[in-house]
Amino acid sequence: MMRRLRKKILKKYSISLAIIKFQIAKSEMKDEGNLTFNIKLLKASARKPINSKTHPFLPPFEDGLFVCSIKPDHNLLFNKFPIHDHHLLVTTKEFCRQEEGISKGDFEASMFVIEAMNGIGYFNCGGDSGASQPHRHMQIVRREELDELPILTEIDKMSSSRITGQSSNYTTHPDFNFKHKLIFWDESEEYKENAASAELAYRNCLMSLNIKAGISYNVLFTNNWLLLIPRKP
């Protein structure tokens, strides 16, 4: 089933005429603490077209953006303005507010796509997080598109050093000089079990960081870890 989904995504992306990929104008390295970041400046990003449709994540969808339904409550779409190839959006079929956070069903639908594409999911909540659409959506990018990111490299190192079954609630990374919580779990062969672990990690992070309504934050998650970063107002 996941193999069929992957083939469908790759085929539909290759023939879509709706996707407008931004071009990199400049790339530069910046050191921040013990990490080195690759900062990419995009051409004309400030002039990103404004979608005239009030609710772009509700049907009828623009030709070339809809991938498939993820039953029972989600759709899979292409990001119309991606920075990376095969940039996907898992959206709720009915309008749900982005600022209400991620539900159990959201994690299940996202994890299904993450495992099909060997991807990384992320979620922006609140005006200071970079969120631009009020309709709830999780974004997924293939891992191979993001291997240059030092944060992922450092998390992978920490993950590989874990002992299977070892508790890791409320972990922080010593090289991340920003407020955050990072939780690992033992990856399961069943995507729904990984989704349940991700949801539990998410709830624990929100509680540990005292995230309340109105506080912006970003979430990164895979099938065996979740990172939550609160943003300053």
PDB file of C-alpha atoms in Angstrom:
ATOM      1  CA  MET A   1       0.000   0.000   0.000  1.00  0.00           C
ATOM      2  CA  MET A   2       2.806   2.418   0.867  1.00  0.00           C
ATOM      3  CA  ARG A   3       4.718   1.418  -2.251  1.00  0.00           C
ATOM      4  CA  ARG A   4       1.653   2.256  -4.369  1.00  0.00           C
ATOM      5  CA  LEU A   5       1.343   5.623  -2.655  1.00  0.00           C
ATOM      6  CA  ARG A   6       5.000   6.433  -3.312  1.00  0.00           C
ATOM      7  CA  LYS A   7       4.651   5.535  -7.001  1.00  0.00           C
ATOM      8  CA  LYS A   8       1.526   7.674  -7.281  1.00  0.00           C
ATOM      9  CA  ILE A   9       3.243  10.675  -5.673  1.00  0.00           C
ATOM     10  CA  LEU A  10       6.317  10.453  -7.899  1.00  0.00           C
ATOM     11  CA  LYS A  11       4.264  10.011 -11.067  1.00  0.00           C
ATOM     12  CA  LYS A  12       1.808  12.823 -10.352  1.00  0.00           C
ATOM     13  CA  TYR A  13       4.603  15.197  -9.359  1.00  0.00           C
ATOM     14  CA  SER A  14       6.472  14.506 -12.600  1.00  0.00           C
ATOM     15  CA  ILE A  15       3.490  15.564 -14.738  1.00  0.00           C
ATOM     16  CA  SER A  16       2.009  18.366 -12.623  1.00  0.00           C
ATOM     17  CA  LEU A  17       1.944  21.779 -14.318  1.00  0.00           C
ATOM     18  CA  ALA A  18       0.618  23.574 -11.231  1.00  0.00           C
ATOM     19  CA  ILE A  19       3.780  23.475  -9.110  1.00  0.00           C
ATOM     20  CA  ILE A  20       5.974  26.582  -9.054  1.00  0.00           C
ATOM     21  CA  LYS A  21       9.316  25.747  -7.483  1.00  0.00           C
ATOM     22  CA  PHE A  22      11.361  28.634  -6.105  1.00  0.00           C
ATOM     23  CA  GLN A  23      14.904  29.004  -7.382  1.00  0.00           C
ATOM     24  CA  ILE A  24      17.896  29.456  -5.074  1.00  0.00           C
ATOM     25  CA  ALA A  25      19.464  32.893  -5.575  1.00  0.00           C
ATOM     26  CA  LYS A  26      22.236  32.551  -3.006  1.00  0.00           C
ATOM     27  CA  SER A  27      23.488  30.015  -0.492  1.00  0.00           C
ATOM     28  CA  GLU A  28      25.737  30.798   2.466  1.00  0.00           C
ATOM     29  CA  MET A  29      26.987  29.060   5.609  1.00  0.00           C
ATOM     30  CA  LYS A  30      26.421  30.516   9.073  1.00  0.00           C
ATOM     31  CA  ASP A  31      27.798  29.221  12.368  1.00  0.00           C
ATOM     32  CA  GLU A  32      25.500  29.276  15.371  1.00  0.00           C
ATOM     33  CA  GLY A  33      27.050  27.768  18.468  1.00  0.00           C
ATOM     34  CA  ASN A  34      28.324  24.300  17.562  1.00  0.00           C
ATOM     35  CA  LEU A  35      26.130  24.071  14.476  1.00  0.00           C
ATOM     36  CA  THR A  36      26.692  25.277  10.919  1.00  0.00           C
ATOM     37  CA  PHE A  37      23.600  26.219   8.957  1.00  0.00           C
ATOM     38  CA  ASN A  38      23.241  26.386   5.173  1.00  0.00           C
ATOM     39  CA  ILE A  39      21.074  29.466   4.561  1.00  0.00           C
ATOM     40  CA  LYS A  40      19.443  29.636   1.151  1.00  0.00           C
ATOM     41  CA  LEU A  41      18.012  32.860  -0.233  1.00  0.00           C
ATOM     42  CA  LEU A  42      15.258  32.414  -2.779  1.00  0.00           C
ATOM     43  CA  LYS A  43      14.563  34.365  -5.918  1.00  0.00           C
ATOM     44  CA  ALA A  44      11.408  36.463  -5.727  1.00  0.00           C
ATOM     45  CA  SER A  45      10.177  34.802  -2.533  1.00  0.00           C
ATOM     46  CA  ALA A  46       8.790  38.149  -1.405  1.00  0.00           C
ATOM     47  CA  ARG A  47       6.600  38.150  -4.506  1.00  0.00           C
ATOM     48  CA  LYS A  48       5.066  34.735  -3.910  1.00  0.00           C
ATOM     49  CA  PRO A  49       1.688  34.803  -5.681  1.00  0.00           C
ATOM     50  CA  ILE A  50      -1.266  35.125  -3.371  1.00  0.00           C
ATOM     51  CA  ASN A  51      -3.785  32.357  -3.925  1.00  0.00           C
ATOM     52  CA  SER A  52      -7.057  33.990  -4.890  1.00  0.00           C
ATOM     53  CA  LYS A  53      -8.979  31.041  -3.496  1.00  0.00           C
ATOM     54  CA  THR A  54     -10.208  31.645   0.058  1.00  0.00           C
ATOM     55  CA  HIS A  55      -9.666  28.036   1.134  1.00  0.00           C
ATOM     56  CA  PRO A  56      -7.015  26.394  -1.118  1.00  0.00           C
ATOM     57  CA  PHE A  57      -7.101  23.179   0.948  1.00  0.00           C
ATOM     58  CA  LEU A  58     -10.781  22.559   0.232  1.00  0.00           C
ATOM     59  CA  PRO A  59     -12.182  21.242  -3.088  1.00  0.00           C
ATOM     60  CA  PRO A  60     -12.339  21.915  -5.909  1.00  0.00           C
ATOM     61  CA  PHE A  61      -8.540  21.706  -6.003  1.00  0.00           C
ATOM     62  CA  GLU A  62      -6.357  23.276  -8.653  1.00  0.00           C
ATOM     63  CA  ASP A  63      -5.456  20.769 -11.375  1.00  0.00           C
ATOM     64  CA  GLY A  64      -2.165  19.055 -10.611  1.00  0.00           C
ATOM     65  CA  LEU A  65      -2.152  19.592  -6.832  1.00  0.00           C
ATOM     66  CA  PHE A  66      -4.427  16.838  -5.508  1.00  0.00           C
ATOM     67  CA  VAL A  67      -2.649  13.513  -4.964  1.00  0.00           C
ATOM     68  CA  CYS A  68      -5.204  11.341  -3.173  1.00  0.00           C
ATOM     69  CA  SER A  69      -7.536  10.953  -0.226  1.00  0.00           C
ATOM     70  CA  ILE A  70      -6.128   9.537   2.995  1.00  0.00           C
ATOM     71  CA  LYS A  71      -9.158   7.958   4.630  1.00  0.00           C
ATOM     72  CA  PRO A  72     -11.052   8.819   6.624  1.00  0.00           C
ATOM     73  CA  ASP A  73     -10.389  12.503   7.280  1.00  0.00           C
ATOM     74  CA  HIS A  74      -7.435  13.818   5.252  1.00  0.00           C
ATOM     75  CA  ASN A  75      -6.270  14.705   1.753  1.00  0.00           C
ATOM     76  CA  LEU A  76      -2.765  14.620   0.320  1.00  0.00           C
ATOM     77  CA  LEU A  77      -1.782  17.611  -1.829  1.00  0.00           C
ATOM     78  CA  PHE A  78       1.363  18.976  -3.409  1.00  0.00           C
ATOM     79  CA  ASN A  79       2.670  22.275  -2.088  1.00  0.00           C
ATOM     80  CA  LYS A  80       2.125  24.688  -4.974  1.00  0.00           C
ATOM     81  CA  PHE A  81       5.188  26.761  -4.038  1.00  0.00           C
ATOM     82  CA  PRO A  82       7.793  24.233  -2.839  1.00  0.00           C
ATOM     83  CA  ILE A  83      11.426  24.803  -2.010  1.00  0.00           C
ATOM     84  CA  HIS A  84      12.136  21.068  -2.259  1.00  0.00           C
ATOM     85  CA  ASP A  85      10.888  18.496  -4.761  1.00  0.00           C
ATOM     86  CA  HIS A  86       7.891  16.362  -3.756  1.00  0.00           C
ATOM     87  CA  HIS A  87       6.901  18.781  -0.982  1.00  0.00           C
ATOM     88  CA  LEU A  88       3.614  17.363   0.332  1.00  0.00           C
ATOM     89  CA  LEU A  89       0.728  18.667   2.434  1.00  0.00           C
ATOM     90  CA  VAL A  90      -1.481  16.466   4.587  1.00  0.00           C
ATOM     91  CA  THR A  91      -4.659  18.501   5.049  1.00  0.00           C
ATOM     92  CA  THR A  92      -7.905  17.893   6.908  1.00  0.00           C
ATOM     93  CA  LYS A  93     -10.874  17.305   4.607  1.00  0.00           C
ATOM     94  CA  GLU A  94     -13.048  19.562   6.726  1.00  0.00           C
ATOM     95  CA  PHE A  95     -11.811  22.955   7.844  1.00  0.00           C
ATOM     96  CA  CYS A  96      -9.929  22.622  11.151  1.00  0.00           C
ATOM     97  CA  ARG A  97      -7.922  25.475  12.621  1.00  0.00           C
ATOM     98  CA  GLN A  98      -4.138  25.248  12.397  1.00  0.00           C
ATOM     99  CA  GLU A  99      -3.717  26.885  15.796  1.00  0.00           C
ATOM    100  CA  GLU A 100      -5.671  24.073  17.490  1.00  0.00           C
ATOM    101  CA  GLY A 101      -2.668  21.782  17.076  1.00  0.00           C
ATOM    102  CA  ILE A 102      -2.134  18.229  15.820  1.00  0.00           C
ATOM    103  CA  SER A 103      -4.703  15.498  16.501  1.00  0.00           C
ATOM    104  CA  LYS A 104      -4.291  11.730  16.688  1.00  0.00           C
ATOM    105  CA  GLY A 105      -5.784  11.424  13.198  1.00  0.00           C
ATOM    106  CA  ASP A 106      -3.394  14.073  11.871  1.00  0.00           C
ATOM    107  CA  PHE A 107      -0.416  12.091  13.122  1.00  0.00           C
ATOM    108  CA  GLU A 108      -1.759   8.837  11.643  1.00  0.00           C
ATOM    109  CA  ALA A 109      -2.307  10.348   8.196  1.00  0.00           C
ATOM    110  CA  SER A 110       1.071  12.100   8.280  1.00  0.00           C
ATOM    111  CA  MET A 111       2.957   9.021   9.479  1.00  0.00           C
ATOM    112  CA  PHE A 112       1.460   6.953   6.653  1.00  0.00           C
ATOM    113  CA  VAL A 113       2.962   9.391   4.133  1.00  0.00           C
ATOM    114  CA  ILE A 114       6.238   9.772   6.054  1.00  0.00           C
ATOM    115  CA  GLU A 115       6.840   6.026   5.948  1.00  0.00           C
ATOM    116  CA  ALA A 116       5.855   5.781   2.285  1.00  0.00           C
ATOM    117  CA  MET A 117       8.280   8.549   1.285  1.00  0.00           C
ATOM    118  CA  ASN A 118      11.005   8.153   3.929  1.00  0.00           C
ATOM    119  CA  GLY A 119      10.058  11.662   4.905  1.00  0.00           C
ATOM    120  CA  ILE A 120      10.160  14.200   7.702  1.00  0.00           C
ATOM    121  CA  GLY A 121       7.017  15.960   8.842  1.00  0.00           C
ATOM    122  CA  TYR A 122       6.731  19.452  10.208  1.00  0.00           C
ATOM    123  CA  PHE A 123       3.960  21.596  11.581  1.00  0.00           C
ATOM    124  CA  ASN A 124       3.884  25.365  12.127  1.00  0.00           C
ATOM    125  CA  CYS A 125       1.469  26.680  14.740  1.00  0.00           C
ATOM    126  CA  GLY A 126       0.827  30.373  15.359  1.00  0.00           C
ATOM    127  CA  GLY A 127       1.730  33.622  13.658  1.00  0.00           C
ATOM    128  CA  ASP A 128       5.368  33.600  14.824  1.00  0.00           C
ATOM    129  CA  SER A 129       5.990  30.065  13.544  1.00  0.00           C
ATOM    130  CA  GLY A 130       5.824  30.798   9.827  1.00  0.00           C
ATOM    131  CA  ALA A 131       2.287  29.453   9.418  1.00  0.00           C
ATOM    132  CA  SER A 132       0.549  31.130   6.481  1.00  0.00           C
ATOM    133  CA  GLN A 133      -2.683  29.132   6.168  1.00  0.00           C
ATOM    134  CA  PRO A 134      -5.362  28.846   8.889  1.00  0.00           C
ATOM    135  CA  HIS A 135      -6.550  25.452   7.561  1.00  0.00           C
ATOM    136  CA  ARG A 136      -4.736  22.668   9.425  1.00  0.00           C
ATOM    137  CA  HIS A 137      -1.969  21.048   7.428  1.00  0.00           C
ATOM    138  CA  MET A 138       1.150  19.035   8.109  1.00  0.00           C
ATOM    139  CA  GLN A 139       4.039  19.330   5.653  1.00  0.00           C
ATOM    140  CA  ILE A 140       6.234  16.435   4.550  1.00  0.00           C
ATOM    141  CA  VAL A 141       9.535  16.491   2.676  1.00  0.00           C
ATOM    142  CA  ARG A 142      11.642  13.502   1.674  1.00  0.00           C
ATOM    143  CA  ARG A 143      14.593  12.941   3.973  1.00  0.00           C
ATOM    144  CA  GLU A 144      17.045  12.898   1.069  1.00  0.00           C
ATOM    145  CA  GLU A 145      16.137  16.530   0.336  1.00  0.00           C
ATOM    146  CA  LEU A 146      17.192  17.620   3.850  1.00  0.00           C
ATOM    147  CA  ASP A 147      20.413  15.764   4.603  1.00  0.00           C
ATOM    148  CA  GLU A 148      22.369  19.036   4.703  1.00  0.00           C
ATOM    149  CA  LEU A 149      20.490  20.218   7.787  1.00  0.00           C
ATOM    150  CA  PRO A 150      22.806  20.084  10.826  1.00  0.00           C
ATOM    151  CA  ILE A 151      19.902  19.720  13.246  1.00  0.00           C
ATOM    152  CA  LEU A 152      18.921  16.435  11.605  1.00  0.00           C
ATOM    153  CA  THR A 153      22.511  15.191  11.638  1.00  0.00           C
ATOM    154  CA  GLU A 154      22.809  15.891  15.360  1.00  0.00           C
ATOM    155  CA  ILE A 155      19.457  14.268  16.149  1.00  0.00           C
ATOM    156  CA  ASP A 156      20.490  11.196  14.147  1.00  0.00           C
ATOM    157  CA  LYS A 157      23.683  10.929  16.203  1.00  0.00           C
ATOM    158  CA  MET A 158      21.725  11.089  19.430  1.00  0.00           C
ATOM    159  CA  SER A 159      19.192   8.580  18.117  1.00  0.00           C
ATOM    160  CA  SER A 160      21.851   6.060  17.079  1.00  0.00           C
ATOM    161  CA  SER A 161      23.464   6.236  20.525  1.00  0.00           C
ATOM    162  CA  ARG A 162      20.220   5.383  22.326  1.00  0.00           C
ATOM    163  CA  ILE A 163      19.685   1.996  23.882  1.00  0.00           C
ATOM    164  CA  THR A 164      16.559   0.281  22.592  1.00  0.00           C
ATOM    165  CA  GLY A 165      13.746   0.734  25.067  1.00  0.00           C
ATOM    166  CA  GLN A 166      15.557   3.513  26.876  1.00  0.00           C
ATOM    167  CA  SER A 167      13.269   6.240  28.210  1.00  0.00           C
ATOM    168  CA  SER A 168      14.046   9.632  26.694  1.00  0.00           C
ATOM    169  CA  ASN A 169      11.197  11.917  27.727  1.00  0.00           C
ATOM    170  CA  TYR A 170      11.965  15.630  27.932  1.00  0.00           C
ATOM    171  CA  THR A 171      15.376  15.338  26.273  1.00  0.00           C
ATOM    172  CA  THR A 172      17.303  18.432  25.192  1.00  0.00           C
ATOM    173  CA  HIS A 173      20.245  18.460  22.813  1.00  0.00           C
ATOM    174  CA  PRO A 174      23.420  20.044  24.281  1.00  0.00           C
ATOM    175  CA  ASP A 175      24.309  21.779  21.004  1.00  0.00           C
ATOM    176  CA  PHE A 176      20.915  23.410  20.446  1.00  0.00           C
ATOM    177  CA  ASN A 177      21.136  26.858  22.038  1.00  0.00           C
ATOM    178  CA  PHE A 178      17.411  27.487  21.726  1.00  0.00           C
ATOM    179  CA  LYS A 179      14.507  26.334  23.866  1.00  0.00           C
ATOM    180  CA  HIS A 180      13.248  22.932  22.768  1.00  0.00           C
ATOM    181  CA  LYS A 181      12.198  19.423  23.736  1.00  0.00           C
ATOM    182  CA  LEU A 182      13.223  16.274  21.859  1.00  0.00           C
ATOM    183  CA  ILE A 183      11.663  12.844  22.439  1.00  0.00           C
ATOM    184  CA  PHE A 184      12.670   9.517  20.909  1.00  0.00           C
ATOM    185  CA  TRP A 185      10.833   6.211  20.790  1.00  0.00           C
ATOM    186  CA  ASP A 186      11.515   2.734  19.404  1.00  0.00           C
ATOM    187  CA  GLU A 187      10.319   2.626  15.818  1.00  0.00           C
ATOM    188  CA  SER A 188       7.546   0.144  15.103  1.00  0.00           C
ATOM    189  CA  GLU A 189       6.793  -1.647  11.846  1.00  0.00           C
ATOM    190  CA  GLU A 190       3.216  -0.365  12.164  1.00  0.00           C
ATOM    191  CA  TYR A 191       2.785   3.269  11.167  1.00  0.00           C
ATOM    192  CA  LYS A 192      -0.181   3.704  13.527  1.00  0.00           C
ATOM    193  CA  GLU A 193       1.984   2.726  16.503  1.00  0.00           C
ATOM    194  CA  ASN A 194       4.594   5.285  15.461  1.00  0.00           C
ATOM    195  CA  ALA A 195       1.802   7.854  15.122  1.00  0.00           C
ATOM    196  CA  ALA A 196       0.606   7.058  18.655  1.00  0.00           C
ATOM    197  CA  SER A 197       4.161   7.485  19.960  1.00  0.00           C
ATOM    198  CA  ALA A 198       4.461  10.799  18.124  1.00  0.00           C
ATOM    199  CA  GLU A 199       1.188  12.061  19.557  1.00  0.00           C
ATOM    200  CA  LEU A 200       2.247  11.122  23.098  1.00  0.00           C
ATOM    201  CA  ALA A 201       5.613  12.839  22.587  1.00  0.00           C
ATOM    202  CA  TYR A 202       3.836  15.931  21.243  1.00  0.00           C
ATOM    203  CA  ARG A 203       1.503  16.148  24.251  1.00  0.00           C
ATOM    204  CA  ASN A 204       4.435  15.655  26.632  1.00  0.00           C
ATOM    205  CA  CYS A 205       6.423  18.420  24.908  1.00  0.00           C
ATOM    206  CA  LEU A 206       3.501  20.856  25.053  1.00  0.00           C
ATOM    207  CA  MET A 207       3.075  20.155  28.763  1.00  0.00           C
ATOM    208  CA  SER A 208       6.784  20.260  29.585  1.00  0.00           C
ATOM    209  CA  LEU A 209       7.279  23.575  27.785  1.00  0.00           C
ATOM    210  CA  ASN A 210       4.027  25.005  29.153  1.00  0.00           C
ATOM    211  CA  ILE A 211       2.736  25.752  25.659  1.00  0.00           C
ATOM    212  CA  LYS A 212      -0.672  27.392  25.935  1.00  0.00           C
ATOM    213  CA  ALA A 213      -3.117  28.869  23.449  1.00  0.00           C
ATOM    214  CA  GLY A 214      -1.578  31.812  21.627  1.00  0.00           C
ATOM    215  CA  ILE A 215       2.040  30.607  21.896  1.00  0.00           C
ATOM    216  CA  SER A 216       3.623  29.864  18.513  1.00  0.00           C
ATOM    217  CA  TYR A 217       5.764  26.786  17.996  1.00  0.00           C
ATOM    218  CA  ASN A 218       7.263  24.496  15.358  1.00  0.00           C
ATOM    219  CA  VAL A 219       7.257  20.698  15.344  1.00  0.00           C
ATOM    220  CA  LEU A 220       9.568  18.345  13.421  1.00  0.00           C
ATOM    221  CA  PHE A 221       8.803  14.624  13.515  1.00  0.00           C
ATOM    222  CA  THR A 222       9.764  11.323  11.933  1.00  0.00           C
ATOM    223  CA  ASN A 223       8.782   7.729  12.670  1.00  0.00           C
ATOM    224  CA  ASN A 224      11.040   7.602  15.754  1.00  0.00           C
ATOM    225  CA  TRP A 225      11.470  11.121  17.181  1.00  0.00           C
ATOM    226  CA  LEU A 226       9.733  14.473  17.651  1.00  0.00           C
ATOM    227  CA  LEU A 227      11.239  17.921  18.247  1.00  0.00           C
ATOM    228  CA  LEU A 228       9.168  20.884  19.469  1.00  0.00           C
ATOM    229  CA  ILE A 229      10.504  24.454  19.430  1.00  0.00           C
ATOM    230  CA  PRO A 230       8.530  27.322  20.991  1.00  0.00           C
ATOM    231  CA  ARG A 231       8.869  30.658  19.191  1.00  0.00           C
ATOM    232  CA  LYS A 232       9.202  34.057  20.780  1.00  0.00           C
ATOM    233  CA  PRO A 233       6.146  36.321  20.294  1.00  0.00           C
TER     234      PRO A 233
END
